[in-house]
Amino acid sequence: MTRPPPSARTSTLRFRKPLVVGLVAVLAAIVVALGHPLLKPSSDPTATPGQDSSPFLPAPSLSDRPPSHAPHRESRGALDEADGVVPDGVTVLDDEVPAVANLDAELLDALRRAAQNAADDGVTFTVNSGWRSAAYQKELLRKAVAQHGSEAEAARWVATATTSPHVSGDAVDIGPDRATDWLSEHGSAYGLCRIYRNEPWHFELRTDAADRGCPRMYADPTQDPRMRQ
């Protein structure tokens, strides 16, 4: 195969060079006109090569974001042990705790006699609630209405400050389950009786229960005539 003379090759190169330069110029013009993001410098100094965030809106700053809301927590206000709030682990023997010390004397004596015999069976009476101030009872009722949605439904669980036997010191809420089971079986011998079927932890003193047994339970406090005063 014969090679073209030098003059022919030179003329070919001279023809191709303007064509290539022209194509490059046209492509550059198109890219600039389209505003291709690859030609824009990244404003993010931490951006990695090939990563470009310029086509997107920047992430909102903390001041632009809607404020987060912490979980709502109800405050007990000034209520404390003096109102009958019971710390963890209190038993019927803790005289320094007002919820225990302010219970009716006969009720407290019966509880302590029962607790002494229950201890022989490995059972301890914990006081979940005892005497309460009127302010504490009102707060419990307010929370019950909020929880259950109506005063009528709340009344099945929490009495008013004027009718609650807790405010008068005539009722105690006992735990844990082993203790309530023990009292349900043996409590009548000490005059300690469950009053409401829906509250297996609630006990009151019925002095004639040792001879006659505990009275029939109400379904809930709304069935108790004392709550209608």
Coordinates of C-alpha atoms in Angstrom, one line a residue:
M1 CA 0.0 0.0 0.0
T2 CA 1.4 3.4 -1.0
R3 CA 1.4 6.2 1.5
P4 CA 0.0 9.6 0.5
P5 CA 2.6 12.2 -0.2
P6 CA 3.5 14.6 2.7
S7 CA 1.6 17.4 1.2
A8 CA -1.7 15.4 1.3
R9 CA -1.2 14.4 5.0
T10 CA -0.5 18.0 6.0
S11 CA -3.7 19.3 4.2
T12 CA -5.7 16.6 6.0
L13 CA -4.4 17.6 9.4
R14 CA -5.0 21.2 8.7
F15 CA -8.6 20.3 7.8
R16 CA -9.2 18.2 11.0
K17 CA -7.8 20.6 13.5
P18 CA -10.3 23.5 12.9
L19 CA -13.1 20.9 12.9
V20 CA -12.1 19.5 16.4
V21 CA -11.7 23.0 17.8
G22 CA -15.0 24.0 16.5
L23 CA -16.8 20.9 18.0
V24 CA -15.1 21.6 21.4
A25 CA -16.3 25.2 21.4
V26 CA -19.8 24.2 20.5
L27 CA -20.0 21.6 23.3
A28 CA -18.6 24.1 25.8
A29 CA -21.2 26.6 24.8
I30 CA -24.0 24.1 25.2
V31 CA -22.8 23.0 28.7
V32 CA -22.5 26.6 29.9
A33 CA -26.0 27.4 28.5
L34 CA -27.5 24.4 30.4
G35 CA -25.8 25.4 33.6
H36 CA -24.5 21.9 34.1
P37 CA -23.9 21.4 37.9
L38 CA -20.6 19.6 37.3
L39 CA -19.1 22.9 36.2
K40 CA -20.2 24.7 39.5
P41 CA -17.9 24.6 42.4
S42 CA -19.2 22.9 45.5
S43 CA -19.9 25.3 48.4
D44 CA -19.5 22.4 50.8
P45 CA -15.8 22.1 51.8
T46 CA -16.5 18.6 53.1
A47 CA -18.0 17.3 49.8
T48 CA -16.2 14.4 48.4
P49 CA -15.2 14.2 44.7
G50 CA -18.1 13.5 42.5
Q51 CA -20.6 14.5 45.2
D52 CA -22.6 17.6 44.3
S53 CA -25.4 19.1 46.4
S54 CA -25.9 22.3 44.4
P55 CA -29.1 21.2 42.6
F56 CA -30.8 20.7 46.0
L57 CA -32.0 23.1 48.6
P58 CA -29.7 23.2 51.7
A59 CA -30.8 21.4 54.8
P60 CA -32.7 23.7 57.2
S61 CA -30.8 25.0 60.1
L62 CA -31.8 24.1 63.6
S63 CA -33.6 27.4 63.9
D64 CA -35.7 26.7 60.8
R65 CA -36.9 23.3 62.0
P66 CA -40.2 23.0 64.0
P67 CA -39.5 22.8 67.7
S68 CA -39.7 19.3 69.2
H69 CA -42.1 18.7 72.0
A70 CA -41.0 16.9 75.1
P71 CA -43.4 14.2 76.5
H72 CA -46.0 15.8 78.7
R73 CA -45.5 15.1 82.4
E74 CA -48.1 15.8 85.0
S75 CA -46.7 17.5 88.1
R76 CA -47.9 16.5 91.6
G77 CA -47.3 20.1 92.6
A78 CA -46.8 20.5 96.3
L79 CA -48.2 17.1 97.2
D80 CA -45.8 15.0 99.2
E81 CA -45.6 12.5 102.1
A82 CA -47.4 15.0 104.3
D83 CA -50.5 14.6 102.0
G84 CA -50.3 10.8 102.1
V85 CA -48.0 10.1 99.1
V86 CA -46.3 6.8 99.9
P87 CA -42.7 6.1 99.1
D88 CA -41.7 2.7 97.8
G89 CA -41.3 -0.1 100.2
V90 CA -43.5 1.2 103.0
T91 CA -45.0 -1.4 105.3
V92 CA -47.8 -1.3 107.9
L93 CA -45.0 -0.9 110.6
D94 CA -43.7 2.4 109.3
D95 CA -45.1 4.9 111.9
E96 CA -43.1 7.8 110.5
V97 CA -45.0 7.8 107.2
P98 CA -48.2 9.8 107.5
A99 CA -50.1 7.5 105.1
V100 CA -49.6 4.8 107.8
A101 CA -49.5 6.8 111.0
N102 CA -52.8 8.6 110.2
L103 CA -54.8 5.4 109.7
D104 CA -57.6 4.6 112.1
A105 CA -56.0 3.1 115.2
E106 CA -58.2 0.0 115.2
L107 CA -57.6 -0.6 111.5
L108 CA -53.8 -0.2 111.9
D109 CA -53.8 -2.6 114.8
A110 CA -55.7 -5.2 112.8
L111 CA -53.3 -4.8 109.9
R112 CA -50.2 -5.2 112.1
R113 CA -51.6 -8.4 113.8
A114 CA -52.4 -9.8 110.4
A115 CA -49.0 -8.8 109.0
Q116 CA -47.2 -10.6 111.9
N117 CA -49.0 -13.9 111.1
A118 CA -48.6 -13.4 107.3
A119 CA -44.9 -13.0 107.9
D120 CA -44.8 -16.6 109.2
D121 CA -46.0 -17.6 105.7
G122 CA -43.3 -15.5 104.0
V123 CA -45.7 -12.7 103.1
T124 CA -45.1 -9.0 103.6
F125 CA -47.8 -6.3 103.5
T126 CA -46.7 -3.3 101.5
V127 CA -48.8 -0.1 101.8
N128 CA -49.5 1.3 98.4
S129 CA -51.8 3.9 99.8
G130 CA -53.4 4.6 103.1
W131 CA -54.5 7.9 104.7
R132 CA -54.7 10.8 102.1
S133 CA -55.3 14.5 102.5
A134 CA -58.3 16.0 100.8
A135 CA -56.0 17.8 98.4
Y136 CA -54.4 14.5 97.4
Q137 CA -57.7 12.8 96.9
K138 CA -58.9 15.7 94.7
E139 CA -55.8 15.4 92.6
L140 CA -56.3 11.6 92.2
L141 CA -59.9 12.2 91.1
R142 CA -58.8 14.8 88.6
K143 CA -56.4 12.4 87.1
A144 CA -58.9 9.6 87.0
V145 CA -61.4 11.8 85.1
A146 CA -58.7 12.6 82.6
Q147 CA -57.7 9.0 82.2
H148 CA -61.2 7.5 82.0
G149 CA -62.9 10.3 80.1
S150 CA -65.8 11.1 82.4
E151 CA -66.6 11.7 86.0
A152 CA -69.0 8.8 85.9
E153 CA -66.4 6.3 84.8
A154 CA -63.8 7.8 87.2
A155 CA -66.2 7.3 90.1
R156 CA -65.8 3.5 89.7
W157 CA -62.2 3.9 90.9
V158 CA -61.7 7.1 92.8
A159 CA -64.1 8.6 95.4
T160 CA -64.5 12.3 96.1
A161 CA -62.6 14.0 98.9
T162 CA -65.8 14.1 101.0
T163 CA -66.7 10.4 100.6
S164 CA -63.4 8.6 100.4
P165 CA -62.6 6.3 103.3
H166 CA -58.9 7.0 102.6
V167 CA -59.3 10.7 103.6
S168 CA -60.9 9.6 106.9
G169 CA -58.1 7.0 107.5
D170 CA -60.5 4.1 107.2
A171 CA -59.1 2.3 104.2
V172 CA -55.7 1.0 103.0
D173 CA -54.5 -0.3 99.7
I174 CA -52.2 -3.3 100.2
G175 CA -49.7 -5.0 97.9
P176 CA -48.2 -7.1 96.4
D177 CA -50.6 -9.8 95.0
R178 CA -49.4 -12.4 97.5
A179 CA -50.4 -10.1 100.3
T180 CA -53.9 -9.4 98.9
D181 CA -54.4 -13.1 98.3
W182 CA -53.4 -13.8 101.9
L183 CA -55.8 -11.2 103.2
S184 CA -58.6 -12.3 101.0
E185 CA -58.3 -15.7 102.6
H186 CA -57.5 -14.9 106.2
G187 CA -58.4 -11.2 106.6
S188 CA -61.8 -11.7 108.1
A189 CA -60.3 -13.3 111.2
Y190 CA -58.8 -9.8 111.9
G191 CA -61.8 -7.9 110.7
L192 CA -60.1 -6.9 107.4
C193 CA -62.3 -7.1 104.4
R194 CA -62.3 -6.4 100.7
I195 CA -65.1 -4.0 99.9
Y196 CA -65.1 -3.7 96.1
R197 CA -64.8 -6.5 93.6
N198 CA -62.9 -4.3 91.2
E199 CA -60.3 -3.3 93.8
P200 CA -58.7 -6.4 95.3
W201 CA -56.1 -4.3 97.0
H202 CA -58.6 -2.1 99.0
F203 CA -59.3 -3.2 102.6
E204 CA -61.3 -1.8 105.4
L205 CA -62.1 -2.8 109.0
R206 CA -65.4 -4.6 109.7
T207 CA -65.2 -5.5 113.4
D208 CA -67.9 -8.2 113.3
A209 CA -66.3 -10.0 110.4
A210 CA -64.5 -12.5 112.7
D211 CA -67.9 -13.8 113.8
R212 CA -70.1 -13.2 110.7
G213 CA -67.5 -13.1 107.9
C214 CA -67.0 -10.2 105.6
P215 CA -70.0 -8.6 104.0
R216 CA -70.9 -9.0 100.4
M217 CA -68.7 -6.9 98.1
Y218 CA -69.9 -4.1 96.0
A219 CA -69.1 -4.3 92.3
D220 CA -67.3 -1.0 92.5
P221 CA -67.5 2.2 94.6
T222 CA -70.5 3.6 92.7
Q223 CA -72.6 0.8 94.3
D224 CA -71.6 1.8 97.8
P225 CA -74.2 4.0 99.5
R226 CA -71.5 5.9 101.3
M227 CA -70.4 7.3 98.0
R228 CA -73.8 9.0 97.4
Q229 CA -73.7 11.3 100.4

